[in-house]
Amino acid sequence: MPRYPIRFAFSPQQNERIEAVVTAPRQLCSIVHGTVLDLEGLRIRQAVVRLFSGIKDDLKPVADTLTDDDGEFVLGPLEAEKNYVIKVYTDGVKLRELTIKPLKK
């Protein structure tokens, strides 16, 4: 029986707690996990975090997300040997831009 993909849906009743365990196949991939902070070190919720592949003048959008209530985000998967740029925005203003480059061998 194939173990992946698995599709399921839940229809909880009022005040019902549902716990689920899902076994996924082992995957080898990289992700970016981070926290967005303001100048005072406070976590920023609902900041827009965008992931692009490529280099400065030739960026292609890959994914975007919002930070959670703790200011954290996760983006991926990332491919080895690719250049990435992460741009972080809040209230439509770019806060930061980070470049991720593969290690040179």
CSV table of N, CA, C and O in Angstrom, one decimal:
chain,number,residue,atom,x,y,z
A,1,MET,N,0.8,-1.2,0.0
A,1,MET,CA,0.0,0.0,0.0
A,1,MET,C,0.9,1.2,0.0
A,1,MET,O,1.8,1.4,0.8
A,2,PRO,N,0.7,2.2,-0.9
A,2,PRO,CA,1.5,3.4,-0.9
A,2,PRO,C,1.3,4.2,0.3
A,2,PRO,O,0.2,4.4,0.8
A,3,ARG,N,2.4,4.8,0.8
A,3,ARG,CA,2.3,5.6,2.0
A,3,ARG,C,2.2,7.0,1.8
A,3,ARG,O,2.0,7.8,2.7
A,4,TYR,N,2.3,7.4,0.5
A,4,TYR,CA,2.3,8.9,0.2
A,4,TYR,C,1.9,9.1,-1.2
A,4,TYR,O,2.2,8.3,-2.1
A,5,PRO,N,1.0,10.0,-1.6
A,5,PRO,CA,0.4,11.0,-0.7
A,5,PRO,C,-0.8,10.4,0.0
A,5,PRO,O,-1.4,9.5,-0.5
A,6,ILE,N,-1.1,11.1,1.1
A,6,ILE,CA,-2.2,10.7,1.9
A,6,ILE,C,-3.1,11.9,2.0
A,6,ILE,O,-2.7,13.0,2.2
A,7,ARG,N,-4.4,11.6,1.7
A,7,ARG,CA,-5.4,12.7,1.8
A,7,ARG,C,-6.4,12.4,2.9
A,7,ARG,O,-6.8,11.2,3.1
A,8,PHE,N,-6.7,13.4,3.7
A,8,PHE,CA,-7.6,13.2,4.8
A,8,PHE,C,-8.3,14.5,5.1
A,8,PHE,O,-7.8,15.6,4.8
A,9,ALA,N,-9.5,14.4,5.8
A,9,ALA,CA,-10.2,15.6,6.2
A,9,ALA,C,-10.8,15.3,7.6
A,9,ALA,O,-11.1,14.1,7.9
A,10,PHE,N,-10.9,16.3,8.4
A,10,PHE,CA,-11.5,16.2,9.7
A,10,PHE,C,-12.8,17.1,9.8
A,10,PHE,O,-12.8,18.2,9.2
A,11,SER,N,-13.8,16.6,10.5
A,11,SER,CA,-15.0,17.4,10.8
A,11,SER,C,-15.2,17.3,12.3
A,11,SER,O,-16.0,16.5,12.8
A,12,PRO,N,-14.5,18.2,13.0
A,12,PRO,CA,-14.6,18.2,14.4
A,12,PRO,C,-16.0,18.6,14.9
A,12,PRO,O,-16.6,19.5,14.3
A,13,GLN,N,-16.4,18.1,16.0
A,13,GLN,CA,-17.6,18.5,16.7
A,13,GLN,C,-17.2,19.7,17.6
A,13,GLN,O,-16.1,19.9,17.9
A,14,GLN,N,-18.2,20.4,18.2
A,14,GLN,CA,-17.9,21.5,19.1
A,14,GLN,C,-17.1,21.0,20.3
A,14,GLN,O,-17.4,19.9,20.9
A,15,ASN,N,-16.1,21.7,20.6
A,15,ASN,CA,-15.2,21.4,21.7
A,15,ASN,C,-14.5,20.1,21.6
A,15,ASN,O,-14.1,19.5,22.6
A,16,GLU,N,-14.4,19.5,20.4
A,16,GLU,CA,-13.7,18.2,20.2
A,16,GLU,C,-12.2,18.4,19.9
A,16,GLU,O,-11.9,19.3,19.1
A,17,ARG,N,-11.4,17.6,20.4
A,17,ARG,CA,-10.0,17.7,20.1
A,17,ARG,C,-9.6,16.5,19.3
A,17,ARG,O,-9.9,15.4,19.7
A,18,ILE,N,-9.0,16.7,18.1
A,18,ILE,CA,-8.6,15.7,17.2
A,18,ILE,C,-7.1,15.6,17.2
A,18,ILE,O,-6.4,16.7,17.0
A,19,GLU,N,-6.5,14.5,17.4
A,19,GLU,CA,-5.1,14.3,17.2
A,19,GLU,C,-4.8,13.4,16.1
A,19,GLU,O,-5.5,12.3,15.9
A,20,ALA,N,-3.8,13.7,15.2
A,20,ALA,CA,-3.5,12.9,14.1
A,20,ALA,C,-2.0,12.6,14.0
A,20,ALA,O,-1.3,13.5,14.3
A,21,VAL,N,-1.6,11.5,13.5
A,21,VAL,CA,-0.2,11.2,13.3
A,21,VAL,C,-0.1,10.8,11.8
A,21,VAL,O,-0.8,9.9,11.3
A,22,VAL,N,0.7,11.5,11.1
A,22,VAL,CA,0.9,11.2,9.7
A,22,VAL,C,2.3,10.8,9.5
A,22,VAL,O,3.3,11.5,9.9
A,23,THR,N,2.6,9.7,8.8
A,23,THR,CA,3.9,9.2,8.5
A,23,THR,C,4.2,9.6,7.1
A,23,THR,O,3.5,9.2,6.1
A,24,ALA,N,5.2,10.4,6.9
A,24,ALA,CA,5.6,10.9,5.6
A,24,ALA,C,7.0,10.2,5.2
A,24,ALA,O,7.7,9.9,6.1
A,25,PRO,N,7.2,10.1,3.9
A,25,PRO,CA,8.5,9.5,3.5
A,25,PRO,C,9.6,10.4,3.9
A,25,PRO,O,9.5,11.6,4.0
A,26,ARG,N,10.8,9.8,4.0
A,26,ARG,CA,12.0,10.6,4.4
A,26,ARG,C,12.4,11.4,3.1
A,26,ARG,O,12.4,10.9,2.0
A,27,GLN,N,12.6,12.7,3.4
A,27,GLN,CA,13.0,13.6,2.3
A,27,GLN,C,14.3,14.3,2.7
A,27,GLN,O,14.4,14.7,3.8
A,28,LEU,N,15.1,14.5,1.7
A,28,LEU,CA,16.3,15.3,1.9
A,28,LEU,C,16.2,16.6,1.2
A,28,LEU,O,16.2,16.7,0.0
A,29,CYS,N,15.9,17.6,2.0
A,29,CYS,CA,15.7,19.0,1.4
A,29,CYS,C,16.1,20.0,2.5
A,29,CYS,O,16.2,19.7,3.7
A,30,SER,N,16.4,21.2,2.0
A,30,SER,CA,16.8,22.3,2.9
A,30,SER,C,15.6,23.3,2.9
A,30,SER,O,14.9,23.5,2.0
A,31,ILE,N,15.5,24.0,4.1
A,31,ILE,CA,14.5,25.0,4.2
A,31,ILE,C,15.2,26.2,4.9
A,31,ILE,O,16.4,26.1,5.3
A,32,VAL,N,14.5,27.3,4.9
A,32,VAL,CA,15.0,28.5,5.6
A,32,VAL,C,13.9,28.8,6.7
A,32,VAL,O,12.7,28.8,6.4
A,33,HIS,N,14.4,28.8,7.9
A,33,HIS,CA,13.6,29.2,9.1
A,33,HIS,C,14.2,30.4,9.7
A,33,HIS,O,15.4,30.5,9.9
A,34,GLY,N,13.3,31.3,10.1
A,34,GLY,CA,13.8,32.6,10.7
A,34,GLY,C,12.8,33.3,11.5
A,34,GLY,O,11.6,32.9,11.6
A,35,THR,N,13.2,34.3,12.2
A,35,THR,CA,12.4,35.2,13.0
A,35,THR,C,12.6,36.6,12.6
A,35,THR,O,13.8,37.0,12.4
A,36,VAL,N,11.5,37.3,12.4
A,36,VAL,CA,11.6,38.8,12.1
A,36,VAL,C,11.4,39.6,13.3
A,36,VAL,O,10.4,39.4,14.0
A,37,LEU,N,12.4,40.4,13.6
A,37,LEU,CA,12.4,41.3,14.8
A,37,LEU,C,12.5,42.7,14.4
A,37,LEU,O,13.0,43.1,13.4
A,38,ASP,N,11.9,43.6,15.3
A,38,ASP,CA,12.0,45.0,15.0
A,38,ASP,C,13.3,45.6,15.6
A,38,ASP,O,14.1,44.8,16.2
A,39,LEU,N,13.5,46.9,15.6
A,39,LEU,CA,14.8,47.4,16.1
A,39,LEU,C,14.9,47.2,17.6
A,39,LEU,O,16.1,47.3,18.1
A,40,GLU,N,13.8,47.0,18.3
A,40,GLU,CA,13.9,46.8,19.7
A,40,GLU,C,14.0,45.4,20.1
A,40,GLU,O,14.0,45.0,21.3
A,41,GLY,N,14.0,44.5,19.1
A,41,GLY,CA,14.1,43.1,19.4
A,41,GLY,C,12.8,42.4,19.6
A,41,GLY,O,12.8,41.2,20.0
A,42,LEU,N,11.7,43.1,19.3
A,42,LEU,CA,10.4,42.5,19.5
A,42,LEU,C,10.0,41.8,18.2
A,42,LEU,O,10.3,42.2,17.1
A,43,ARG,N,9.3,40.6,18.3
A,43,ARG,CA,9.0,39.8,17.2
A,43,ARG,C,7.8,40.5,16.4
A,43,ARG,O,6.9,41.0,17.0
A,44,ILE,N,7.9,40.5,15.0
A,44,ILE,CA,6.9,41.1,14.2
A,44,ILE,C,6.1,40.0,13.6
A,44,ILE,O,6.5,39.1,12.9
A,45,ARG,N,4.8,40.1,13.9
A,45,ARG,CA,3.8,39.1,13.3
A,45,ARG,C,3.2,39.7,12.0
A,45,ARG,O,3.2,40.9,11.8
A,46,GLN,N,2.9,38.8,11.1
A,46,GLN,CA,2.3,39.2,9.8
A,46,GLN,C,3.2,40.0,8.9
A,46,GLN,O,2.7,40.7,8.1
A,47,ALA,N,4.5,39.8,9.1
A,47,ALA,CA,5.4,40.4,8.1
A,47,ALA,C,5.4,39.5,6.9
A,47,ALA,O,5.3,38.3,7.0
A,48,VAL,N,5.6,40.1,5.7
A,48,VAL,CA,5.6,39.3,4.5
A,48,VAL,C,7.1,38.9,4.2
A,48,VAL,O,8.0,39.8,4.2
A,49,VAL,N,7.3,37.6,4.0
A,49,VAL,CA,8.7,37.1,3.7
A,49,VAL,C,8.6,36.5,2.3
A,49,VAL,O,7.8,35.5,2.1
A,50,ARG,N,9.4,37.0,1.4
A,50,ARG,CA,9.4,36.5,0.0
A,50,ARG,C,10.7,35.8,-0.4
A,50,ARG,O,11.8,36.4,0.0
A,51,LEU,N,10.6,34.7,-1.0
A,51,LEU,CA,11.8,34.0,-1.5
A,51,LEU,C,11.9,34.0,-3.0
A,51,LEU,O,10.9,33.8,-3.7
A,52,PHE,N,13.1,34.5,-3.5
A,52,PHE,CA,13.4,34.5,-4.9
A,52,PHE,C,14.6,33.7,-5.2
A,52,PHE,O,15.5,33.5,-4.4
A,53,SER,N,14.6,33.1,-6.5
A,53,SER,CA,15.8,32.4,-6.9
A,53,SER,C,16.5,33.3,-8.0
A,53,SER,O,15.8,34.0,-8.7
A,54,GLY,N,17.8,33.2,-8.1
A,54,GLY,CA,18.5,33.9,-9.1
A,54,GLY,C,19.5,34.9,-8.5
A,54,GLY,O,19.9,34.8,-7.3
A,55,ILE,N,19.9,35.9,-9.3
A,55,ILE,CA,20.8,36.9,-8.8
A,55,ILE,C,20.1,38.3,-9.0
A,55,ILE,O,19.1,38.4,-9.7
A,56,LYS,N,20.8,39.3,-8.5
A,56,LYS,CA,20.2,40.6,-8.3
A,56,LYS,C,19.3,41.1,-9.4
A,56,LYS,O,18.1,41.5,-9.1
A,57,ASP,N,19.7,41.1,-10.7
A,57,ASP,CA,18.9,41.7,-11.7
A,57,ASP,C,18.0,40.7,-12.4
A,57,ASP,O,17.3,41.0,-13.3
A,58,ASP,N,18.0,39.4,-12.0
A,58,ASP,CA,17.3,38.4,-12.6
A,58,ASP,C,16.7,37.4,-11.5
A,58,ASP,O,17.0,36.3,-11.5
A,59,LEU,N,15.8,38.0,-10.7
A,59,LEU,CA,15.1,37.3,-9.6
A,59,LEU,C,13.8,36.7,-10.1
A,59,LEU,O,13.0,37.4,-10.7
A,60,LYS,N,13.6,35.5,-9.7
A,60,LYS,CA,12.3,34.8,-10.0
A,60,LYS,C,11.6,34.4,-8.7
A,60,LYS,O,12.2,33.8,-7.9
A,61,PRO,N,10.3,34.8,-8.5
A,61,PRO,CA,9.7,34.5,-7.3
A,61,PRO,C,9.5,33.0,-7.1
A,61,PRO,O,9.2,32.3,-8.1
A,62,VAL,N,9.8,32.5,-5.9
A,62,VAL,CA,9.7,31.1,-5.6
A,62,VAL,C,8.5,30.8,-4.6
A,62,VAL,O,7.7,29.9,-4.9
A,63,ALA,N,8.5,31.6,-3.6
A,63,ALA,CA,7.4,31.4,-2.5
A,63,ALA,C,7.4,32.6,-1.7
A,63,ALA,O,8.3,33.4,-1.6
A,64,ASP,N,6.2,32.8,-1.0
A,64,ASP,CA,6.1,33.8,0.0
A,64,ASP,C,5.2,33.3,1.2
A,64,ASP,O,4.5,32.4,1.0
A,65,THR,N,5.4,33.9,2.3
A,65,THR,CA,4.6,33.6,3.5
A,65,THR,C,4.5,34.8,4.4
A,65,THR,O,5.2,35.8,4.2
A,66,LEU,N,3.7,34.6,5.5
A,66,LEU,CA,3.6,35.6,6.5
A,66,LEU,C,4.2,35.0,7.8
A,66,LEU,O,4.1,33.8,8.0
A,67,THR,N,4.8,35.9,8.6
A,67,THR,CA,5.3,35.4,9.9
A,67,THR,C,4.1,35.1,10.8
A,67,THR,O,3.1,35.7,10.7
A,68,ASP,N,4.3,34.2,11.7
A,68,ASP,CA,3.2,33.8,12.6
A,68,ASP,C,3.2,34.7,13.8
A,68,ASP,O,3.9,35.7,13.8
A,69,ASP,N,2.4,34.4,14.8
A,69,ASP,CA,2.3,35.2,16.0
A,69,ASP,C,3.6,35.4,16.8
A,69,ASP,O,3.7,36.3,17.5
A,70,ASP,N,4.6,34.5,16.5
A,70,ASP,CA,5.9,34.6,17.2
A,70,ASP,C,6.9,35.2,16.3
A,70,ASP,O,8.1,35.2,16.6
A,71,GLY,N,6.5,35.8,15.1
A,71,GLY,CA,7.4,36.4,14.2
A,71,GLY,C,8.2,35.4,13.4
A,71,GLY,O,9.2,35.8,12.7
A,72,GLU,N,7.9,34.1,13.4
A,72,GLU,CA,8.7,33.1,12.7
A,72,GLU,C,8.1,32.7,11.4
A,72,GLU,O,6.9,32.9,11.1
A,73,PHE,N,9.0,32.3,10.5
A,73,PHE,CA,8.6,31.8,9.2
A,73,PHE,C,9.4,30.6,8.7
A,73,PHE,O,10.5,30.4,9.3
A,74,VAL,N,8.9,29.9,7.8
A,74,VAL,CA,9.6,28.8,7.1
A,74,VAL,C,9.3,28.8,5.6
A,74,VAL,O,8.2,29.0,5.2
A,75,LEU,N,10.4,28.7,4.9
A,75,LEU,CA,10.3,28.7,3.4
A,75,LEU,C,11.1,27.5,2.9
A,75,LEU,O,12.2,27.2,3.4
A,76,GLY,N,10.7,27.0,1.8
A,76,GLY,CA,11.4,25.9,1.2
A,76,GLY,C,10.5,25.0,0.3
A,76,GLY,O,9.4,25.3,0.1
A,77,PRO,N,11.0,24.0,-0.3
A,77,PRO,CA,12.4,23.5,-0.2
A,77,PRO,C,13.4,24.3,-1.0
A,77,PRO,O,12.9,24.9,-2.0
A,78,LEU,N,14.6,24.3,-0.6
A,78,LEU,CA,15.7,25.0,-1.4
A,78,LEU,C,16.5,24.0,-2.2
A,78,LEU,O,16.7,22.9,-1.7
A,79,GLU,N,16.9,24.3,-3.4
A,79,GLU,CA,17.7,23.4,-4.2
A,79,GLU,C,19.2,23.8,-3.9
A,79,GLU,O,19.6,24.9,-3.9
A,80,ALA,N,20.0,22.7,-3.9
A,80,ALA,CA,21.5,23.0,-3.7
A,80,ALA,C,22.0,23.7,-5.0
A,80,ALA,O,21.4,23.5,-6.1
A,81,GLU,N,23.0,24.4,-4.8
A,81,GLU,CA,23.7,25.1,-6.0
A,81,GLU,C,22.9,26.2,-6.6
A,81,GLU,O,23.2,26.6,-7.7
A,82,LYS,N,21.9,26.7,-5.9
A,82,LYS,CA,21.1,27.8,-6.4
A,82,LYS,C,21.3,29.0,-5.5
A,82,LYS,O,21.5,28.9,-4.3
A,83,ASN,N,21.3,30.2,-6.1
A,83,ASN,CA,21.3,31.4,-5.3
A,83,ASN,C,19.9,31.8,-5.0
A,83,ASN,O,19.0,31.7,-5.9
A,84,TYR,N,19.7,32.3,-3.8
A,84,TYR,CA,18.4,32.8,-3.3
A,84,TYR,C,18.5,34.2,-2.7
A,84,TYR,O,19.5,34.5,-2.2
A,85,VAL,N,17.4,34.9,-2.8
A,85,VAL,CA,17.3,36.2,-2.1
A,85,VAL,C,16.0,36.2,-1.3
A,85,VAL,O,14.9,35.7,-1.8
A,86,ILE,N,16.0,36.6,0.0
A,86,ILE,CA,14.9,36.7,0.8
A,86,ILE,C,14.6,38.2,1.1
A,86,ILE,O,15.6,38.9,1.4
A,87,LYS,N,13.4,38.6,0.8
A,87,LYS,CA,13.0,40.0,1.1
A,87,LYS,C,11.9,40.0,2.2
A,87,LYS,O,11.0,39.2,2.1
A,88,VAL,N,12.1,40.9,3.2
A,88,VAL,CA,11.1,40.9,4.3
A,88,VAL,C,10.4,42.3,4.3
A,88,VAL,O,11.1,43.3,4.2
A,89,TYR,N,9.1,42.3,4.3
A,89,TYR,CA,8.3,43.6,4.3
A,89,TYR,C,7.4,43.6,5.4
A,89,TYR,O,6.8,42.6,5.9
A,90,THR,N,7.1,44.8,5.9
A,90,THR,CA,6.0,45.0,6.9
A,90,THR,C,5.4,46.4,6.5
A,90,THR,O,6.1,47.3,6.2
A,91,ASP,N,4.1,46.4,6.5
A,91,ASP,CA,3.3,47.6,6.1
A,91,ASP,C,3.8,48.1,4.8
A,91,ASP,O,3.8,49.3,4.6
A,92,GLY,N,4.1,47.2,3.9
A,92,GLY,CA,4.5,47.6,2.5
A,92,GLY,C,5.9,48.2,2.4
A,92,GLY,O,6.3,48.6,1.3
A,93,VAL,N,6.7,48.2,3.4
A,93,VAL,CA,8.0,48.7,3.4
A,93,VAL,C,9.0,47.6,3.5
A,93,VAL,O,8.9,46.8,4.4
A,94,LYS,N,10.0,47.6,2.7
A,94,LYS,CA,11.0,46.5,2.7
A,94,LYS,C,11.9,46.8,4.0
A,94,LYS,O,12.5,47.8,4.1
A,95,LEU,N,12.0,45.8,4.8
A,95,LEU,CA,12.8,45.9,6.0
A,95,LEU,C,14.2,45.4,5.8
A,95,LEU,O,15.2,46.0,6.3
A,96,ARG,N,14.3,44.3,5.0
A,96,ARG,CA,15.6,43.6,4.9
A,96,ARG,C,15.7,42.8,3.7
A,96,ARG,O,14.6,42.3,3.2
A,97,GLU,N,16.9,42.6,3.1
A,97,GLU,CA,17.1,41.7,2.0
A,97,GLU,C,18.3,40.9,2.3
A,97,GLU,O,19.4,41.4,2.7
A,98,LEU,N,18.2,39.6,2.2
A,98,LEU,CA,19.3,38.7,2.5
A,98,LEU,C,19.6,37.8,1.3
A,98,LEU,O,18.6,37.3,0.6
A,99,THR,N,20.8,37.5,1.0
A,99,THR,CA,21.2,36.7,-0.1
A,99,THR,C,21.8,35.4,0.5
A,99,THR,O,22.6,35.4,1.4
A,100,ILE,N,21.3,34.3,-0.1
A,100,ILE,CA,21.8,33.0,0.2
A,100,ILE,C,22.5,32.4,-1.0
A,100,ILE,O,22.0,32.2,-2.0
A,101,LYS,N,23.8,32.1,-0.8
A,101,LYS,CA,24.6,31.6,-1.9
A,101,LYS,C,25.1,30.2,-1.5
A,101,LYS,O,25.4,29.9,-0.3
A,102,PRO,N,25.3,29.3,-2.5
A,102,PRO,CA,25.8,28.0,-2.2
A,102,PRO,C,27.3,28.1,-1.8
A,102,PRO,O,28.0,29.0,-2.3
A,103,LEU,N,27.8,27.2,-1.0
A,103,LEU,CA,29.2,27.2,-0.7
A,103,LEU,C,30.0,26.8,-1.9
A,103,LEU,O,29.7,25.9,-2.6
A,104,LYS,N,31.1,27.4,-2.1
A,104,LYS,CA,32.0,27.1,-3.2
A,104,LYS,C,32.9,25.9,-2.7
A,104,LYS,O,33.4,25.9,-1.6
A,105,LYS,N,33.0,24.9,-3.6
A,105,LYS,CA,33.8,23.8,-3.2
A,105,LYS,C,35.3,23.9,-3.5
A,105,LYS,O,35.7,24.6,-4.4
